Amino acid sequence: MPANGNRPLKLQFGLINHDSRYLTAESFGFKVNASAPSLKKKQIWTLEQDSQDTQVVFMRSHLGRYLASDKDGKVTCEADGHNSDCRFLIVAQSDGRWALQSEQHLRFFGGSRDYLSCFAQIITDAELWAVHLALHPQANLLSVARKRYAHLSADDGEIAVDMNIPWGVAALLTLVYLDGKYCLKTCDSRFLSNDGKLLTQSGRATAYTLELKCGKLAFKDCEGKYLSPMGPTGTLRSGRCSKPGKDELFDLEESHPQVVLMAANGRYVSLRQGVSLAANQEDETDMETFQMEIDKETRKCTFRSSQGNYWALVAHGGIQSSATELSANTMFAVEWLDHKVALKANNGKYICIKKNGQLLAVSDSIGEDEQLTLKLINRPMLILRGENGFICHHKNSNALDASRSVYDIFTLQFSNGAYNIKGVDGRFWYVNSTGLVCSDGEAPEDFSLELLEHGRLAIRCKNGKYLRGDQGGTLKGDGHSLSSSALWEY
């Protein structure tokens, strides 16, 4: 496992047939069809590999059932386990599309609308599927061969693959889906060209088809060559290979939130003085930046330094960044207090900032010295996905849709514990008197971010209510409680 301790993201995607329709698993009767024009929940499939034979894949629907084909080519999605009819082989084509072949019966899967079968003996256009990744598009990119992460090297004008831990905003890459191909976008909104240069506009040279090999990703350029890290710094560009080997393979990993914390004394919590944490620095560097990793079960949080160590509760309430392994003493409960947070350690006490800046978990209640301002630093470009889709500008009004298969990229600006959210046109989000979230504000309006779950946050409006997607797919600022409609992947 790489130094970041992350597992590669499970590959989730939509499959698009020759009629530009998505393979869909209906909620009733376990039926499958290819009728949907866009990628929503029912069109998302998870790829699982066979533990013995990595060439064999299983396609799991949103209902947790598996795509299967019998000897007569009849296709169902009812199996609740990996049985022999569910075993498929991916036959990748030169244009990046896939043919899916039943391993058991050696026939190919295809068709349109309600007429899907797995009976074709040869591959025609009807048996080819384009792959649309359904992951959150912002991630870290790990080179399998080098075991290093990609990041923007702004001084050299390139993406370098030489980071041990994906640290800071430079390690955040956005996968932009355009016409069946993908572009890699850096945190300063430039696109990676196949010659390694970063361009302000996307085009033929910045478009890659995704290929899968042994569960890893390869990026094939317009000339049929593959991206790989080159030279001592691992400059990311296309090499000479027209077949992907280990050098050309990558994992996508979830990008955890990274934050700086400011105490009531106006200083940042830092490690600059050694392992003991103290709020005594005026500037933000890697020594003041910590990665928040939220436990899926307990929702408690660990804080990790750029050296890879965790904050830990030690004797007499001390807090040190010294732990190399997770334990109960590295877990902290985060309490969200409007524009501030309080942290409770495993001894049941709140972390308090002493006069000399030292952090000690000794307080029974929350006062000014127990409150910290938390600033998210590695999401200047914000892409939000809810339970029904992405947040996107509404086509004909100033409202925002919350159920789209495409996304807009918004700008997140920190403002004294709160955040302002800005659209592509430079105008701000605000909540109007009817509770509708609008995107054409002249002046910034404050929102609070609460990083509540693994990979998901809530956004609280200045009226104290939460942003949520309503039944009609519109973004509202009237959520009274933290329901699933008020949580957003970011």
Coordinates of C-alpha atoms in Angstrom, one line a residue:
M1 CA 0.0 0.0 0.0
P2 CA 1.4 3.5 -0.8
A3 CA 2.5 5.9 1.8
N4 CA -0.8 7.7 1.7
G5 CA -2.5 4.7 3.2
N6 CA -5.4 5.0 0.7
R7 CA -6.9 2.2 -1.3
P8 CA -7.5 2.7 -5.0
L9 CA -11.1 3.9 -5.7
K10 CA -13.5 1.1 -6.8
L11 CA -14.1 1.7 -10.4
Q12 CA -17.7 2.8 -11.0
F13 CA -18.9 3.8 -14.4
G14 CA -21.7 4.1 -16.9
L15 CA -21.7 2.1 -20.2
I16 CA -22.9 3.9 -23.3
N17 CA -24.1 1.9 -26.3
H18 CA -23.9 2.7 -30.1
D19 CA -27.2 4.7 -29.7
S20 CA -25.6 6.9 -27.0
R21 CA -27.9 5.3 -24.3
Y22 CA -26.7 4.1 -20.9
L23 CA -27.0 0.5 -19.6
T24 CA -29.6 0.7 -16.9
A25 CA -30.6 -1.6 -14.0
E26 CA -34.2 -1.0 -13.3
S27 CA -35.3 -1.1 -9.6
F28 CA -38.2 -3.5 -10.3
G29 CA -37.9 -7.1 -11.7
F30 CA -34.1 -6.8 -12.0
K31 CA -34.5 -5.9 -15.6
V32 CA -31.8 -4.3 -17.7
N33 CA -32.2 -2.0 -20.7
A34 CA -30.2 0.6 -22.6
S35 CA -32.7 3.5 -22.8
A36 CA -31.4 6.3 -20.5
P37 CA -29.9 9.4 -22.0
S38 CA -27.8 10.3 -19.0
L39 CA -25.8 8.9 -16.1
K40 CA -27.8 8.7 -12.8
K41 CA -27.9 6.2 -10.0
K42 CA -29.5 3.4 -12.0
Q43 CA -26.9 3.7 -14.7
I44 CA -23.9 3.2 -12.4
W45 CA -22.1 -0.1 -12.4
T46 CA -19.2 -1.2 -10.2
L47 CA -16.4 -3.3 -11.6
E48 CA -15.3 -6.2 -9.4
Q49 CA -12.4 -8.5 -10.4
D50 CA -12.1 -12.2 -9.8
S51 CA -9.6 -12.9 -7.0
Q52 CA -8.0 -15.8 -8.9
D53 CA -8.2 -14.6 -12.5
T54 CA -7.8 -10.8 -12.8
Q55 CA -8.9 -10.9 -16.5
V56 CA -12.4 -11.9 -15.3
V57 CA -14.8 -9.1 -14.2
F58 CA -18.2 -9.0 -12.5
M59 CA -20.6 -6.1 -13.2
R60 CA -22.5 -5.1 -10.1
S61 CA -25.6 -2.9 -10.4
H62 CA -26.7 -0.1 -8.0
L63 CA -29.0 -2.8 -6.4
G64 CA -26.0 -5.0 -5.5
R65 CA -27.0 -7.6 -8.1
Y66 CA -24.8 -8.9 -10.9
L67 CA -25.1 -8.9 -14.7
A68 CA -25.4 -12.4 -16.0
S69 CA -26.0 -14.2 -19.3
D70 CA -27.2 -17.8 -19.8
K71 CA -26.4 -20.2 -22.6
D72 CA -29.2 -18.8 -24.8
G73 CA -27.9 -15.3 -24.5
K74 CA -30.7 -14.1 -22.2
V75 CA -29.4 -11.2 -20.0
T76 CA -30.5 -10.7 -16.4
C77 CA -29.3 -8.7 -13.4
E78 CA -30.7 -10.8 -10.5
A79 CA -27.7 -12.8 -9.3
D80 CA -26.6 -11.9 -5.8
G81 CA -23.2 -13.5 -6.0
H82 CA -20.3 -14.3 -8.3
N83 CA -21.7 -17.3 -10.2
S84 CA -20.4 -18.7 -13.5
D85 CA -22.9 -16.9 -15.7
C86 CA -21.8 -13.5 -14.2
R87 CA -18.2 -13.9 -15.4
F88 CA -17.2 -11.5 -18.2
L89 CA -14.1 -10.6 -20.1
I90 CA -13.4 -7.1 -21.3
V91 CA -12.2 -6.9 -24.9
A92 CA -10.9 -3.4 -25.3
Q93 CA -11.0 -1.8 -28.7
S94 CA -8.5 0.7 -30.2
D95 CA -11.1 3.6 -29.7
G96 CA -11.3 2.9 -26.0
R97 CA -14.7 1.2 -26.2
W98 CA -15.3 -2.2 -24.6
A99 CA -16.9 -5.4 -25.8
L100 CA -18.1 -7.6 -22.9
Q101 CA -17.7 -11.3 -23.6
S102 CA -19.4 -14.0 -21.5
E103 CA -16.5 -16.2 -20.2
Q104 CA -18.8 -19.2 -19.9
H105 CA -20.5 -19.0 -23.3
L106 CA -18.0 -16.9 -25.3
R107 CA -20.7 -14.7 -26.8
F108 CA -20.8 -10.9 -26.8
F109 CA -23.2 -8.6 -24.9
G110 CA -25.0 -5.8 -26.8
G111 CA -28.2 -4.4 -28.2
S112 CA -30.4 -1.3 -27.6
R113 CA -33.4 -0.2 -25.6
D114 CA -35.2 -3.3 -24.1
Y115 CA -33.5 -5.7 -26.6
L116 CA -30.3 -6.7 -24.9
S117 CA -28.7 -10.1 -25.4
C118 CA -25.4 -11.8 -25.1
F119 CA -25.5 -14.0 -28.2
A120 CA -23.4 -12.3 -30.8
Q121 CA -20.5 -14.4 -32.1
I122 CA -18.6 -11.4 -33.5
I123 CA -18.2 -7.8 -32.4
T124 CA -20.2 -5.2 -34.3
D125 CA -21.1 -1.6 -33.3
A126 CA -24.1 -3.0 -31.3
E127 CA -21.7 -4.9 -29.0
L128 CA -19.4 -1.9 -28.2
W129 CA -19.8 0.2 -25.0
A130 CA -18.1 3.5 -24.2
V131 CA -17.0 3.9 -20.6
H132 CA -18.0 7.0 -18.6
L133 CA -16.4 7.0 -15.1
A134 CA -18.9 7.7 -12.4
L135 CA -16.4 8.5 -9.7
H136 CA -16.2 11.9 -8.2
P137 CA -13.9 13.5 -10.8
Q138 CA -11.4 15.0 -8.4
A139 CA -8.7 12.6 -7.2
N140 CA -5.1 11.8 -6.6
L141 CA -3.2 10.0 -9.3
L142 CA -0.6 7.3 -8.3
S143 CA 1.9 5.8 -10.6
V144 CA 1.9 2.0 -10.1
A145 CA 5.6 1.7 -11.2
R146 CA 7.1 4.6 -9.3
K147 CA 4.8 4.4 -6.3
R148 CA 4.7 8.2 -6.4
Y149 CA 1.9 10.7 -6.8
A150 CA 1.3 13.2 -9.6
H151 CA 1.2 16.9 -8.8
L152 CA 1.3 20.3 -10.6
S153 CA 4.9 21.6 -10.7
A154 CA 4.0 25.2 -11.5
D155 CA 7.6 26.5 -11.8
D156 CA 8.4 23.8 -14.5
G157 CA 5.0 24.1 -16.1
E158 CA 4.4 20.3 -15.9
I159 CA 2.8 17.5 -13.9
A160 CA 5.5 15.7 -12.0
V161 CA 5.1 12.3 -10.5
D162 CA 7.5 12.4 -7.6
M163 CA 5.4 13.0 -4.4
N164 CA 5.5 10.4 -1.6
I165 CA 2.2 11.7 -0.1
P166 CA -0.3 13.7 -2.2
W167 CA 0.0 16.9 -0.3
G168 CA -1.6 20.3 -0.8
V169 CA -3.8 21.6 -3.7
A170 CA -1.1 20.8 -6.3
A171 CA -1.8 17.0 -6.0
L172 CA -5.5 17.5 -6.8
L173 CA -6.3 16.5 -10.4
T174 CA -9.8 16.8 -12.1
L175 CA -10.9 14.3 -14.7
V176 CA -12.9 16.1 -17.3
Y177 CA -15.2 13.9 -19.5
L178 CA -15.7 15.2 -23.1
D179 CA -17.2 13.1 -25.9
G180 CA -16.1 9.7 -24.6
K181 CA -12.6 10.9 -23.7
Y182 CA -10.9 12.4 -20.6
C183 CA -8.8 15.4 -20.0
L184 CA -6.6 15.8 -16.9
K185 CA -7.0 19.3 -15.4
T186 CA -4.6 20.8 -12.8
C187 CA -5.7 22.9 -9.8
D188 CA -4.8 26.1 -11.8
S189 CA -7.3 25.0 -14.5
R190 CA -4.8 23.9 -17.2
F191 CA -5.0 20.7 -19.3
L192 CA -2.2 18.2 -19.8
S193 CA -1.1 17.8 -23.4
N194 CA 0.4 14.6 -24.6
D195 CA 3.8 16.3 -25.0
G196 CA 3.8 17.1 -21.3
K197 CA 2.9 20.8 -21.7
L198 CA 0.0 22.4 -19.8
L199 CA -2.5 24.2 -22.0
T200 CA -5.3 26.7 -21.1
Q201 CA -7.7 25.1 -23.7
S202 CA -8.6 21.5 -24.2
G203 CA -8.3 20.0 -27.6
R204 CA -7.2 16.9 -29.5
A205 CA -3.8 16.7 -27.8
T206 CA -5.3 16.9 -24.3
A207 CA -7.9 14.1 -24.8
Y208 CA -7.2 10.5 -23.6
T209 CA -9.2 7.3 -23.8
L210 CA -9.2 5.3 -20.6
E211 CA -8.1 1.7 -20.7
L212 CA -8.2 -0.9 -17.9
K213 CA -5.5 -3.4 -17.3
C214 CA -5.4 -5.6 -14.2
G215 CA -7.7 -3.1 -12.5
K216 CA -5.4 -0.2 -13.2
L217 CA -5.9 2.7 -15.5
A218 CA -3.9 3.7 -18.6
F219 CA -4.4 6.9 -20.5
K220 CA -4.1 6.6 -24.3
D221 CA -3.5 9.7 -26.4
C222 CA -4.7 10.7 -29.8
E223 CA -1.6 9.1 -31.4
G224 CA -2.2 5.7 -29.7
K225 CA 0.6 6.3 -27.2
Y226 CA 0.3 6.2 -23.4
L227 CA 1.0 8.7 -20.6
S228 CA 3.9 7.7 -18.3
P229 CA 6.3 9.4 -15.9
M230 CA 9.6 10.3 -17.6
G231 CA 12.9 11.3 -16.3
P232 CA 14.1 12.0 -12.7
T233 CA 11.1 14.1 -11.7
G234 CA 8.6 11.8 -13.5
T235 CA 7.3 14.4 -16.0
L236 CA 3.9 13.1 -17.1
R237 CA 3.7 12.9 -20.9
S238 CA 3.2 10.3 -23.7
G239 CA 6.0 7.8 -24.2
R240 CA 6.8 5.6 -27.2
C241 CA 4.7 2.6 -26.0
S242 CA 1.7 1.6 -28.0
K243 CA 0.9 -1.1 -25.4
P244 CA 0.5 -0.3 -21.7
G245 CA 3.1 -1.9 -19.4
K246 CA 3.7 -1.2 -15.7
D247 CA 5.1 2.3 -16.3
E248 CA 1.9 3.3 -18.0
L249 CA -0.5 2.2 -15.3
F250 CA -2.1 4.4 -12.6
D251 CA -4.5 4.2 -9.7
L252 CA -7.0 6.9 -8.9
E253 CA -7.3 7.5 -5.2
E254 CA -9.7 9.5 -3.1
S255 CA -8.4 13.0 -2.3
H256 CA -8.9 13.5 1.5
P257 CA -9.6 17.1 2.8
Q258 CA -6.5 19.0 3.9
V259 CA -6.9 21.8 6.4
V260 CA -5.2 24.5 8.4
L261 CA -6.4 25.3 11.9
M262 CA -6.2 28.7 13.6
A263 CA -6.6 29.2 17.3
A264 CA -8.2 32.2 19.1
N265 CA -4.7 33.7 19.4
G266 CA -4.7 34.2 15.6
R267 CA -1.9 31.6 15.1
Y268 CA -1.9 28.4 13.2
V269 CA -1.5 25.0 14.8
S270 CA 1.9 23.7 13.7
L271 CA 4.6 21.1 14.0
R272 CA 7.4 23.4 13.4
Q273 CA 8.7 23.1 17.0
G274 CA 8.8 19.2 17.0
V275 CA 6.2 16.5 17.6
S276 CA 4.2 18.5 20.2
L277 CA 1.5 20.6 18.6
A278 CA 1.2 24.3 19.3
A279 CA -0.7 27.2 17.8
N280 CA 2.2 29.6 17.3
Q281 CA 2.8 30.2 13.6
E282 CA 1.7 33.1 11.4
D283 CA 2.0 31.5 8.0
E284 CA 0.6 28.4 6.3
T285 CA 3.2 25.8 5.1
D286 CA 3.2 22.0 5.0
M287 CA 4.0 22.1 8.7
E288 CA 0.7 23.7 9.4
T289 CA -1.4 21.6 7.0
F290 CA -3.1 18.4 8.2
Q291 CA -5.1 15.8 6.3
M292 CA -8.5 14.9 7.8
E293 CA -9.4 11.2 7.4
I294 CA -12.9 10.5 8.7
D295 CA -13.8 7.0 9.9
K296 CA -16.8 5.6 8.0
E297 CA -18.3 3.9 11.1
T298 CA -17.6 6.2 14.0
R299 CA -17.3 9.5 11.9
K300 CA -14.5 10.4 14.2
C301 CA -11.5 12.0 12.5
T302 CA -7.7 11.6 12.4
F303 CA -5.3 14.4 11.6
R304 CA -2.3 13.4 9.6
S305 CA 0.9 15.4 9.0
S306 CA 2.8 15.8 5.7
Q307 CA 5.4 13.4 7.2
G308 CA 2.7 10.7 7.5
N309 CA 2.2 10.7 11.3
Y310 CA -1.1 11.1 13.2
W311 CA -2.1 13.4 16.0
A312 CA -2.4 11.3 19.2
L313 CA -3.5 11.9 22.7
V314 CA -0.5 11.3 25.1
A315 CA -0.1 11.5 28.9
H316 CA -1.6 14.4 30.8
G317 CA -3.8 15.4 27.8
G318 CA -0.9 16.3 25.6
I319 CA -1.4 16.2 21.8
Q320 CA 1.6 15.1 19.7
S321 CA 1.9 14.3 16.0
S322 CA 3.8 11.1 16.7
A323 CA 1.6 8.1 16.0
T324 CA 2.4 5.8 13.0
E325 CA -0.6 3.6 13.5
L326 CA -4.3 4.3 14.1
S327 CA -5.7 3.7 17.6
A328 CA -8.5 5.1 19.8
N329 CA -6.1 7.8 20.9
T330 CA -5.6 9.1 17.3
M331 CA -9.4 9.6 16.9
F332 CA -11.0 12.9 17.6
A333 CA -14.7 13.9 17.5
V334 CA -15.2 17.1 15.6
E335 CA -18.1 19.4 16.8
W336 CA -19.1 22.0 14.1
L337 CA -20.0 25.3 15.7
D338 CA -21.1 27.6 12.9
H339 CA -17.8 29.1 11.6
K340 CA -15.6 27.3 14.2
V341 CA -14.9 23.7 15.4
A342 CA -14.1 22.1 18.7
L343 CA -12.1 18.8 18.9
K344 CA -12.8 16.2 21.6
A345 CA -10.1 13.6 22.4
N346 CA -10.4 10.0 23.4
N347 CA -10.3 11.0 27.1
G348 CA -13.6 12.8 26.7
K349 CA -12.0 16.3 27.1
Y350 CA -11.9 19.1 24.6
I351 CA -8.6 20.4 23.1
C352 CA -7.7 23.7 24.6
I353 CA -5.1 26.2 23.5
K354 CA -2.9 27.3 26.4
K355 CA -1.3 30.8 26.7
N356 CA 1.9 29.5 25.1
G357 CA 0.0 28.0 22.2
Q358 CA 0.3 24.4 23.4
L359 CA -2.6 22.0 22.6
L360 CA -3.9 20.1 25.6
A361 CA -7.1 17.9 25.9
V362 CA -8.1 19.0 29.3
S363 CA -11.4 21.0 29.0
D364 CA -14.8 19.8 30.0
S365 CA -16.7 22.5 28.1
I366 CA -16.3 24.7 25.1
G367 CA -15.2 28.3 25.5
E368 CA -13.1 30.7 23.3
D369 CA -9.9 28.7 23.9
E370 CA -11.4 25.5 22.7
Q371 CA -12.6 26.9 19.4
L372 CA -10.6 26.6 16.2
T373 CA -11.1 28.1 12.8
L374 CA -10.8 25.3 10.2
K375 CA -9.9 26.2 6.6
L376 CA -10.1 23.6 3.8
I377 CA -7.2 24.2 1.5
N378 CA -7.3 21.6 -1.3
R379 CA -10.7 22.3 -2.9
P380 CA -10.3 25.7 -4.6
M381 CA -12.3 24.1 -7.4
L382 CA -15.5 22.7 -6.0
I383 CA -17.5 19.9 -7.7
L384 CA -20.5 18.7 -5.7
R385 CA -22.4 15.5 -6.2
G386 CA -25.5 14.6 -4.2
E387 CA -27.5 11.4 -4.0
N388 CA -29.2 12.2 -7.4
G389 CA -26.4 13.8 -9.4
F390 CA -24.1 16.8 -9.6
I391 CA -24.8 20.5 -8.9
C392 CA -24.9 22.5 -12.2
H393 CA -26.2 25.9 -13.4
H394 CA -29.8 25.7 -14.5
K395 CA -30.1 26.3 -18.2
N396 CA -32.8 29.0 -18.2
S397 CA -32.7 30.6 -14.8
N398 CA -30.5 31.7 -11.9
A399 CA -31.3 28.5 -9.9
L400 CA -29.0 25.5 -9.5
D401 CA -29.9 21.9 -10.5
A402 CA -28.8 19.2 -8.0
S403 CA -29.5 16.1 -10.1
R404 CA -27.4 16.5 -13.3
S405 CA -25.2 13.9 -14.9
V406 CA -22.7 16.7 -15.9
Y407 CA -21.1 19.0 -13.4
D408 CA -20.0 22.7 -13.2
I409 CA -16.8 23.6 -11.4
F410 CA -17.4 26.3 -8.8
T411 CA -14.8 28.4 -7.0
L412 CA -14.5 28.1 -3.2
Q413 CA -13.3 31.2 -1.4
F414 CA -12.5 31.2 2.3
S415 CA -13.7 34.2 4.3
N416 CA -12.9 34.3 8.1
G417 CA -14.3 30.8 9.0
A418 CA -17.0 30.9 6.3
Y419 CA -16.9 30.2 2.6
N420 CA -18.2 32.1 -0.5
I421 CA -19.1 30.0 -3.6
K422 CA -18.7 31.5 -7.0
G423 CA -19.8 30.3 -10.4
V424 CA -18.0 30.3 -13.8
D425 CA -19.3 33.8 -14.5
G426 CA -17.8 35.3 -11.3
R427 CA -21.2 35.7 -9.6
F428 CA -21.9 34.3 -6.1
W429 CA -24.4 31.8 -4.6
Y430 CA -27.0 33.1 -2.2
V431 CA -30.3 31.9 -0.8
N432 CA -33.3 34.0 -1.7
S433 CA -36.4 34.6 0.4
T434 CA -38.2 31.5 -0.9
G435 CA -35.3 29.2 0.1
L436 CA -34.0 28.8 -3.5
V437 CA -30.3 28.8 -4.0
C438 CA -29.4 31.3 -6.7
S439 CA -26.1 31.7 -8.6
D440 CA -26.2 35.3 -9.8
G441 CA -25.3 37.2 -6.6
E442 CA -23.3 40.5 -7.0
A443 CA -22.0 40.2 -3.4
P444 CA -20.6 37.2 -1.6
E445 CA -22.8 35.4 0.9
D446 CA -21.4 33.3 3.7
F447 CA -21.9 29.5 3.9
S448 CA -20.4 27.1 6.5
L449 CA -18.9 23.8 5.4
E450 CA -19.1 20.8 7.8
L451 CA -16.9 17.8 6.8
L452 CA -19.2 15.2 8.4
E453 CA -18.6 11.9 6.7
H454 CA -16.0 10.1 4.8
G455 CA -15.9 11.9 1.4
R456 CA -19.1 13.9 2.1
L457 CA -19.8 17.4 3.5
A458 CA -22.8 19.5 4.4
I459 CA -23.2 23.1 3.6
R460 CA -25.1 25.4 6.1
C461 CA -26.6 28.7 5.0
K462 CA -26.5 31.8 7.1
N463 CA -30.1 31.1 8.1
G464 CA -28.8 28.0 9.9
K465 CA -30.4 25.6 7.4
Y466 CA -28.7 23.1 5.1
L467 CA -28.4 23.0 1.4
R468 CA -30.4 20.1 -0.1
G469 CA -31.6 18.7 -3.4
D470 CA -35.4 18.7 -3.5
Q471 CA -37.6 16.1 -5.2
G472 CA -37.6 18.1 -8.4
G473 CA -33.8 18.2 -8.5
T474 CA -33.5 21.8 -7.5
L475 CA -30.9 23.1 -4.9
K476 CA -32.7 24.6 -1.9
G477 CA -31.4 26.3 1.2
D478 CA -34.1 25.0 3.6
G479 CA -32.9 21.7 5.0
H480 CA -33.8 21.4 8.7
S481 CA -31.9 18.2 9.3
L482 CA -28.9 16.3 7.9
S483 CA -30.8 13.9 5.6
S484 CA -29.1 12.1 2.7
S485 CA -30.3 14.9 0.4
A486 CA -28.1 17.4 2.4
L487 CA -24.8 15.5 2.0
W488 CA -22.5 16.1 -0.9
E489 CA -19.5 14.3 -2.3
Y490 CA -16.7 16.9 -2.8

